Structure formats: C-alpha cells, structure tokens
PDB file of C-alpha atoms in Angstrom:
ATOM      1  CA  MET A   8     117.611 115.109 152.963  1.00 42.00           C
ATOM      2  CA  ASP A   9     116.805 117.398 149.806  1.00 38.00           C
ATOM      3  CA  THR A  10     116.205 114.940 146.890  1.00 35.00           C
ATOM      4  CA  SER A  11     114.812 117.239 144.444  1.00 36.00           C
ATOM      5  CA  ALA A  12     118.030 117.955 142.245  1.00 36.00           C
ATOM      6  CA  TYR A  13     118.819 114.367 141.987  1.00 32.00           C
ATOM      7  CA  VAL A  14     115.520 113.340 140.999  1.00 36.00           C
ATOM      8  CA  GLN A  15     115.302 116.237 138.812  1.00 38.00           C
ATOM      9  CA  GLY A  16     118.248 114.947 136.951  1.00 40.00           C
ATOM     10  CA  SER A  17     118.193 111.098 137.433  1.00 40.00           C
ATOM     11  CA  SER A  18     117.131 108.932 134.705  1.00 43.00           C
ATOM     12  CA  SER A  19     115.180 105.697 136.735  1.00 44.00           C
ATOM     13  CA  PRO A  20     115.195 101.806 134.549  1.00 41.00           C
ATOM     14  CA  PHE A  21     111.594 102.340 135.095  1.00 40.00           C
ATOM     15  CA  ASP A  22     110.698 105.860 133.150  1.00 46.00           C
ATOM     16  CA  PHE A  23     108.999 103.567 131.078  1.00 39.00           C
ATOM     17  CA  LEU A  24     106.507 102.905 132.930  1.00 41.00           C
ATOM     18  CA  ASN A  25     105.330 106.409 133.123  1.00 45.00           C
ATOM     19  CA  PHE A  26     103.099 106.907 130.236  1.00 44.00           C
ATOM     20  CA  ASP A  27      99.363 107.560 129.243  1.00 49.00           C
ATOM     21  CA  LEU A  28      97.373 104.797 128.946  1.00 55.00           C
ATOM     22  CA  THR A  29      94.732 106.177 127.209  1.00 68.00           C
ATOM     23  CA  THR A  30      96.462 108.043 124.285  1.00 84.00           C
ATOM     24  CA  PRO A  31      98.890 106.105 122.232  1.00 88.00           C
ATOM     25  CA  GLN A  32     102.904 107.307 122.480  1.00 89.00           C
ATOM     26  CA  PRO A  33     104.965 106.766 119.571  1.00 90.00           C
ATOM     27  CA  LYS A  34     108.294 105.956 121.333  1.00 91.00           C
ATOM     28  CA  GLN A  35     105.877 103.974 123.861  1.00 92.00           C
ATOM     29  CA  ASP A  36     106.792 100.383 122.341  1.00 94.00           C
ATOM     30  CA  ALA A  37     110.309 101.546 121.593  1.00 93.00           C
ATOM     31  CA  ASP A  38     111.320 102.360 124.990  1.00 93.00           C
ATOM     32  CA  LEU A  39     109.775  99.463 126.258  1.00 92.00           C
ATOM     33  CA  LEU A  40     111.168  97.014 124.201  1.00 92.00           C
ATOM     34  CA  LYS A  41     114.499  98.891 124.961  1.00 91.00           C
ATOM     35  CA  ASN A  42     114.288  98.659 128.614  1.00 93.00           C
ATOM     36  CA  LEU A  43     112.923  95.084 128.911  1.00 93.00           C
ATOM     37  CA  SER A  44     114.913  93.569 125.443  1.00 88.00           C
ATOM     38  CA  PHE A  45     115.708  90.784 127.749  1.00 92.00           C
ATOM     39  CA  ILE A  46     112.289  89.122 127.916  1.00 94.00           C
ATOM     40  CA  PRO A  47     112.127  86.295 125.200  1.00 95.00           C
ATOM     41  CA  GLY A  48     109.370  86.991 122.090  1.00 95.00           C
ATOM     42  CA  LEU A  49     108.858  90.598 123.727  1.00 95.00           C
ATOM     43  CA  LYS A  50     109.665  92.122 120.418  1.00 96.00           C
ATOM     44  CA  GLU A  51     107.580  89.676 118.546  1.00 96.00           C
ATOM     45  CA  ILE A  52     104.562  90.435 120.606  1.00 97.00           C
ATOM     46  CA  LEU A  53     105.189  94.167 120.224  1.00 97.00           C
ATOM     47  CA  MET A  54     105.224  93.705 116.467  1.00 97.00           C
ATOM     48  CA  LEU A  55     102.130  91.190 116.618  1.00 98.00           C
ATOM     49  CA  ARG A  56      99.904  93.975 118.255  1.00 97.00           C
ATOM     50  CA  GLN A  57     101.135  96.514 115.653  1.00 98.00           C
ATOM     51  CA  VAL A  58     100.370  94.635 112.333  1.00 98.00           C
ATOM     52  CA  HIS A  59      96.889  93.278 114.034  1.00 98.00           C
ATOM     53  CA  ALA A  60      96.152  97.279 113.894  1.00 98.00           C
ATOM     54  CA  LEU A  61      97.396  97.854 110.175  1.00 98.00           C
ATOM     55  CA  GLU A  62      95.194  94.815 109.336  1.00 98.00           C
ATOM     56  CA  HIS A  63      92.007  96.283 110.894  1.00 97.00           C
ATOM     57  CA  ALA A  64      92.713  99.642 109.181  1.00 97.00           C
ATOM     58  CA  THR A  65      93.589  98.039 106.345  1.00 97.00           C
ATOM     59  CA  VAL A  66      90.247  96.062 105.707  1.00 96.00           C
ATOM     60  CA  TRP A  67      88.373  99.746 106.706  1.00 96.00           C
ATOM     61  CA  VAL A  68      90.606 101.862 103.927  1.00 96.00           C
ATOM     62  CA  LEU A  69      89.664  98.895 101.252  1.00 95.00           C
ATOM     63  CA  SER A  70      86.234  99.029 102.722  1.00 92.00           C
ATOM     64  CA  GLU A  71      85.592 102.478 102.468  1.00 88.00           C
ATOM     65  CA  THR A  72      86.722 101.868  98.832  1.00 69.00           C
ATOM     66  CA  ARG A  73      84.551  99.435  97.839  1.00 60.00           C
ATOM     67  CA  ASN A  74      81.051 100.505  99.385  1.00 55.00           C
ATOM     68  CA  THR A  75      81.200 104.297  98.997  1.00 49.00           C
ATOM     69  CA  GLN A  76      83.218 104.455  95.186  1.00 48.00           C
ATOM     70  CA  THR A  77      85.064 107.599  96.949  1.00 44.00           C
ATOM     71  CA  PRO A  78      88.517 107.907  95.669  1.00 45.00           C
ATOM     72  CA  ILE A  79      91.083 105.717  98.347  1.00 46.00           C
ATOM     73  CA  SER A  80      92.659 108.644  99.567  1.00 44.00           C
ATOM     74  CA  ARG A  81      89.898 110.272 100.900  1.00 47.00           C
ATOM     75  CA  PRO A  82      88.841 109.807 104.365  1.00 47.00           C
ATOM     76  CA  SER A  83      85.127 108.285 104.713  1.00 47.00           C
ATOM     77  CA  PRO A  84      83.110 110.019 107.839  1.00 47.00           C
ATOM     78  CA  VAL A  85      81.416 106.576 108.294  1.00 55.00           C
ATOM     79  CA  GLN A  86      82.913 103.464 109.105  1.00 65.00           C
ATOM     80  CA  VAL A  87      81.853 101.049 106.400  1.00 72.00           C
ATOM     81  CA  ASP A  88      82.766  97.011 106.608  1.00 75.00           C
ATOM     82  CA  ASN A  89      83.273  95.192 103.486  1.00 78.00           C
ATOM     83  CA  GLU A  90      82.443  91.801 104.845  1.00 84.00           C
ATOM     84  CA  LEU A  91      84.040  89.951 101.933  1.00 88.00           C
ATOM     85  CA  LEU A  92      87.152  90.772 103.047  1.00 94.00           C
ATOM     86  CA  GLY A  93      89.842  89.766 106.602  1.00 94.00           C
ATOM     87  CA  GLY A  94      93.108  89.502 107.259  1.00 95.00           C
ATOM     88  CA  LEU A  95      95.184  87.453 109.672  1.00 96.00           C
ATOM     89  CA  SER A  96      97.637  88.726 111.844  1.00 97.00           C
ATOM     90  CA  THR A  97     101.388  87.341 112.243  1.00 97.00           C
ATOM     91  CA  ASP A  98     104.461  88.794 113.690  1.00 96.00           C
ATOM     92  CA  GLN A  99     106.171  89.709 110.015  1.00 96.00           C
ATOM     93  CA  GLY A 100     102.974  90.681 108.716  1.00 97.00           C
ATOM     94  CA  PHE A 101      99.395  89.786 107.622  1.00 98.00           C
ATOM     95  CA  TYR A 102      97.455  88.009 105.078  1.00 98.00           C
ATOM     96  CA  LEU A 103      94.609  90.100 103.437  1.00 97.00           C
ATOM     97  CA  TYR A 104      91.801  87.731 101.793  1.00 96.00           C
ATOM     98  CA  GLY A 105      89.153  88.368  99.248  1.00 94.00           C
ATOM     99  CA  GLU A 106      89.150  89.953  95.751  1.00 92.00           C
ATOM    100  CA  VAL A 107      91.365  92.901  95.526  1.00 94.00           C
ATOM    101  CA  ASN A 108      93.585  94.695  93.201  1.00 93.00           C
ATOM    102  CA  ILE A 109      97.649  94.501  94.380  1.00 94.00           C
ATOM    103  CA  SER A 110      97.690  98.136  93.687  1.00 95.00           C
ATOM    104  CA  ASP A 111      94.246  99.177  95.580  1.00 95.00           C
ATOM    105  CA  LEU A 112      95.822  96.917  98.180  1.00 97.00           C
ATOM    106  CA  ARG A 113      99.806  98.431  98.708  1.00 96.00           C
ATOM    107  CA  ARG A 114      97.729 102.178  98.654  1.00 97.00           C
ATOM    108  CA  ALA A 115      95.407 101.286 101.027  1.00 97.00           C
ATOM    109  CA  VAL A 116      98.322  99.855 103.313  1.00 98.00           C
ATOM    110  CA  THR A 117      99.700 103.208 102.972  1.00 97.00           C
ATOM    111  CA  LEU A 118      97.140 105.416 103.707  1.00 97.00           C
ATOM    112  CA  ALA A 119      96.011 102.979 106.289  1.00 98.00           C
ATOM    113  CA  LEU A 120      99.397 103.525 108.148  1.00 97.00           C
ATOM    114  CA  HIS A 121      99.044 106.960 107.730  1.00 97.00           C
ATOM    115  CA  ARG A 122      95.904 107.448 109.172  1.00 97.00           C
ATOM    116  CA  LEU A 123      96.672 105.199 111.988  1.00 97.00           C
ATOM    117  CA  THR A 124     100.154 106.868 113.465  1.00 96.00           C
ATOM    118  CA  ASN A 125      98.150 110.622 112.588  1.00 96.00           C
ATOM    119  CA  GLY A 126      95.286 110.155 115.181  1.00 94.00           C
ATOM    120  CA  GLU A 127      92.202 107.837 113.498  1.00 96.00           C
ATOM    121  CA  TRP A 128      92.365 105.612 116.683  1.00 94.00           C
ATOM    122  CA  ASP A 129      89.487 104.270 115.806  1.00 94.00           C
ATOM    123  CA  LEU A 130      90.670 102.130 112.639  1.00 96.00           C
ATOM    124  CA  ALA A 131      92.831  99.937 115.027  1.00 96.00           C
ATOM    125  CA  VAL A 132      89.524  98.211 116.225  1.00 95.00           C
ATOM    126  CA  HIS A 133      87.487  96.180 114.446  1.00 94.00           C
ATOM    127  CA  PRO A 134      83.706  94.461 114.851  1.00 91.00           C
ATOM    128  CA  ARG A 135      84.770  90.837 113.356  1.00 91.00           C
ATOM    129  CA  CYS A 136      88.095  90.462 115.198  1.00 93.00           C
ATOM    130  CA  GLY A 137      88.634  87.209 116.342  1.00 90.00           C
ATOM    131  CA  THR A 138      89.291  88.651 119.860  1.00 91.00           C
ATOM    132  CA  ASN A 139      85.574  89.679 119.915  1.00 87.00           C
ATOM    133  CA  LEU A 140      84.726  86.318 119.703  1.00 86.00           C
ATOM    134  CA  SER A 141      87.398  84.875 122.386  1.00 89.00           C
ATOM    135  CA  VAL A 142      86.029  87.713 124.611  1.00 88.00           C
ATOM    136  CA  THR A 143      82.242  86.126 124.288  1.00 84.00           C
ATOM    137  CA  MET A 144      83.488  82.455 124.813  1.00 85.00           C
ATOM    138  CA  LEU A 145      85.622  83.294 127.809  1.00 87.00           C
ATOM    139  CA  LEU A 146      82.652  85.275 129.561  1.00 84.00           C
ATOM    140  CA  ALA A 147      80.300  83.204 128.882  1.00 81.00           C
ATOM    141  CA  ALA A 148      82.106  80.319 130.410  1.00 84.00           C
ATOM    142  CA  GLY A 149      82.994  82.309 133.335  1.00 84.00           C
ATOM    143  CA  LEU A 150      79.484  83.878 134.203  1.00 79.00           C
ATOM    144  CA  ALA A 151      78.572  80.137 133.315  1.00 76.00           C
ATOM    145  CA  VAL A 152      80.280  78.664 135.755  1.00 79.00           C
ATOM    146  CA  GLY A 153      79.594  81.727 137.895  1.00 78.00           C
ATOM    147  CA  VAL A 154      75.978  80.618 137.567  1.00 69.00           C
ATOM    148  CA  ASN A 155      76.747  76.931 138.490  1.00 71.00           C
ATOM    149  CA  LEU A 156      78.105  77.503 141.466  1.00 73.00           C
ATOM    150  CA  MET A 157      75.616  79.736 143.183  1.00 74.00           C
ATOM    151  CA  LEU A 158      72.301  78.576 142.054  1.00 65.00           C
ATOM    152  CA  PRO A 159      70.947  75.689 143.523  1.00 67.00           C
ATOM    153  CA  PHE A 160      71.906  72.037 141.669  1.00 72.00           C
ATOM    154  CA  ARG A 161      68.265  71.549 140.168  1.00 71.00           C
ATOM    155  CA  PRO A 162      67.302  71.968 136.336  1.00 74.00           C
ATOM    156  CA  VAL A 163      64.981  74.622 136.090  1.00 74.00           C
ATOM    157  CA  GLU A 164      67.163  76.861 138.425  1.00 70.00           C
ATOM    158  CA  GLN A 165      70.475  75.705 136.332  1.00 71.00           C
ATOM    159  CA  LEU A 166      68.518  76.029 132.861  1.00 78.00           C
ATOM    160  CA  ILE A 167      67.726  79.638 133.897  1.00 76.00           C
ATOM    161  CA  GLY A 168      70.540  80.900 135.122  1.00 71.00           C
ATOM    162  CA  LEU A 169      72.403  79.724 132.235  1.00 76.00           C
ATOM    163  CA  GLY A 170      69.967  81.283 129.713  1.00 80.00           C
ATOM    164  CA  LEU A 171      70.493  85.000 131.824  1.00 79.00           C
ATOM    165  CA  ALA A 172      74.562  84.244 131.656  1.00 77.00           C
ATOM    166  CA  ALA A 173      74.287  83.268 127.781  1.00 79.00           C
ATOM    167  CA  THR A 174      72.255  86.873 127.457  1.00 82.00           C
ATOM    168  CA  THR A 175      74.377  88.829 129.924  1.00 82.00           C
ATOM    169  CA  ALA A 176      77.419  87.626 128.041  1.00 77.00           C
ATOM    170  CA  SER A 177      75.876  88.416 124.281  1.00 80.00           C
ATOM    171  CA  GLU A 178      75.229  92.091 125.588  1.00 84.00           C
ATOM    172  CA  LEU A 179      78.412  92.899 127.469  1.00 85.00           C
ATOM    173  CA  ALA A 180      81.010  91.009 124.885  1.00 81.00           C
ATOM    174  CA  PRO A 181      80.899  93.422 122.066  1.00 83.00           C
ATOM    175  CA  ASP A 182      81.964  96.367 124.254  1.00 89.00           C
ATOM    176  CA  LEU A 183      84.143  94.171 126.199  1.00 90.00           C
ATOM    177  CA  GLY A 184      85.971  92.648 122.713  1.00 90.00           C
ATOM    178  CA  LEU A 185      86.635  96.426 121.195  1.00 92.00           C
ATOM    179  CA  ILE A 186      88.176  97.549 124.690  1.00 93.00           C
ATOM    180  CA  ALA A 187      90.181  94.062 124.842  1.00 94.00           C
ATOM    181  CA  GLN A 188      90.993  95.076 121.120  1.00 95.00           C
ATOM    182  CA  ARG A 189      92.046  98.745 121.993  1.00 93.00           C
ATOM    183  CA  TYR A 190      94.543  98.102 124.587  1.00 93.00           C
ATOM    184  CA  ILE A 191      95.466  94.815 124.524  1.00 94.00           C
ATOM    185  CA  THR A 192      95.593  93.059 121.186  1.00 96.00           C
ATOM    186  CA  THR A 193      96.048  95.592 119.157  1.00 97.00           C
ATOM    187  CA  ALA A 194      98.499  99.529 119.452  1.00 96.00           C
ATOM    188  CA  ILE A 195      99.245 102.104 117.055  1.00 97.00           C
ATOM    189  CA  PRO A 196     101.580 101.135 114.942  1.00 97.00           C
ATOM    190  CA  PHE A 197     104.760 103.838 115.122  1.00 96.00           C
ATOM    191  CA  ASN A 198     107.262 101.477 114.774  1.00 97.00           C
ATOM    192  CA  LEU A 199     106.371  99.076 111.332  1.00 97.00           C
ATOM    193  CA  ALA A 200     107.450  99.868 108.157  1.00 96.00           C
ATOM    194  CA  VAL A 201     105.772  98.405 104.816  1.00 96.00           C
ATOM    195  CA  ASP A 202     108.548  95.912 103.238  1.00 96.00           C
ATOM    196  CA  ASN A 203     106.645  94.324 100.115  1.00 96.00           C
ATOM    197  CA  ILE A 204     102.864  92.748  99.106  1.00 97.00           C
ATOM    198  CA  THR A 205     103.326  89.429  97.541  1.00 96.00           C
ATOM    199  CA  ILE A 206     100.422  86.781  96.674  1.00 94.00           C
ATOM    200  CA  SER A 207     101.333  83.763  99.379  1.00 94.00           C
ATOM    201  CA  ARG A 208      99.681  80.822 101.637  1.00 92.00           C
ATOM    202  CA  ASP A 209      98.992  80.841 105.261  1.00 91.00           C
ATOM    203  CA  VAL A 210      99.341  77.366 107.423  1.00 88.00           C
ATOM    204  CA  TRP A 211      95.998  76.351 106.260  1.00 92.00           C
ATOM    205  CA  GLY A 212      96.949  76.654 102.628  1.00 92.00           C
ATOM    206  CA  ARG A 213      94.806  79.516 102.175  1.00 93.00           C
ATOM    207  CA  GLN A 214      95.581  82.203  99.365  1.00 94.00           C
ATOM    208  CA  GLY A 215      96.121  85.610 100.393  1.00 96.00           C
ATOM    209  CA  HIS A 216      98.213  88.743  99.705  1.00 97.00           C
ATOM    210  CA  PHE A 217     100.731  88.210 102.413  1.00 98.00           C
ATOM    211  CA  ILE A 218     102.052  92.099 103.651  1.00 98.00           C
ATOM    212  CA  LYS A 219     105.149  92.030 105.037  1.00 98.00           C
ATOM    213  CA  VAL A 220     106.441  94.534 107.466  1.00 98.00           C
ATOM    214  CA  THR A 221     109.822  95.510 109.247  1.00 97.00           C
ATOM    215  CA  TRP A 222     110.544  97.011 112.734  1.00 96.00           C
ATOM    216  CA  ARG A 223     111.628 100.366 112.762  1.00 92.00           C
ATOM    217  CA  ASP A 224     112.739 102.829 115.618  1.00 83.00           C
ATOM    218  CA  SER A 225     110.372 105.547 116.182  1.00 66.00           C
ATOM    219  CA  HIS A 226     110.677 109.210 115.098  1.00 57.00           C
TER     220      HIS A 226
END
C-alpha cells in the first residue's frame, strides 16, 4: 500500500516529539502544552524552567553592569559574576536578592529576556545555581554506594574508595551540573512576558525584588 500521500498531509498528535534537543525552538513548550494539556501541573513545570533561565540571565546582565561599568545595553564579551546577587525561581516569577536599583533591574530583566530569545542561550546557565549542588550530592552519593558495594568491607579499602568517589564527584559535577541546567532545569523563555516588579518577601521571609511573569503563546 502506498501511504506516502497520507504521511505527507497527516498531522499526528505525536508530531511535537520531533524537535531538535540541541537547538531551542520558540514553539517547543507551547506545542508540548497544547498536546499534553491533560497532564496536571505541566504548565507550571514549563513556566518554572523558563523563569529559571530568565533569573540566571538577569543576574548575568546585572553582573556585567556592576563589574565592568559598561552600559547595561552593551553585551559583555566575557561573562562575569557578581556573587552579591542571587535569585529564587517560582512558576509565577522569580525573586532577586541583593542591592539593586529597581530601574536597573527593570532594564536588566527586559534585556535578559531579549538576549535569551535572540540566541544568547549560554545566559540560561549559571555556576552558582542550586542545580550544581544537587548534582554534586547525587553523584557523590551514587559513587559512594557503588564503592561500598564493590570494595571489600574493610576500613582501609572503604576509606580509599570513598576518597576516590568524592574526588571523582567534585571533578565531574560542575560539567554535569551545567548540562542538567541546560537540558533539564532551564528553558529559553520564549513564552514569558514580564508583568511587574515589586519588593516582596519569599516563603522564608527574605526580602527581595519579585519579578512577576505571565505565559504567552509563541509568536
């Protein structure tokens, strides 16, 4: 049976699976939500990943301004990090901690969103992200369990094995953490629009600026 005509003109409900994992696609999350809208909490997860990327990019942009003393609208050729700034992402927006002028923050968020959605995808990952710590802990725990099972149950061998496991985890974790950020915990915010920026407190009572975002369909 010749099915070429049918395949060419068909629209499968699983077409959204045919995307490039290495290149962010503007309609990727919107299509995913459209086809899997029956999954509870999916929109919140997708928003959280996009907000997470915007949080990182905003910290990068503010760090460029503070550390290089260049205009906020001029991209820096080298990423610099201001360790006095930090953030916390939610599915409604993110908190930005640290001394920052709200006008500078407003411009930084706008610029960060623009740069992310126009190809500067490296801004979505950050070395101080909690994802890196989580990856380090999981990797160290996994290697420790493996060492415990493979080596003889004698103190000397176990101590040597645990030392090797900790060293291996510390060497591998930074790169694995960045990979986890890029493909799991962040996504390019093609569907986010900045709503407003207010001074607020998080669930632990820490004060910071809260950047509220809303979901929009891709252009």
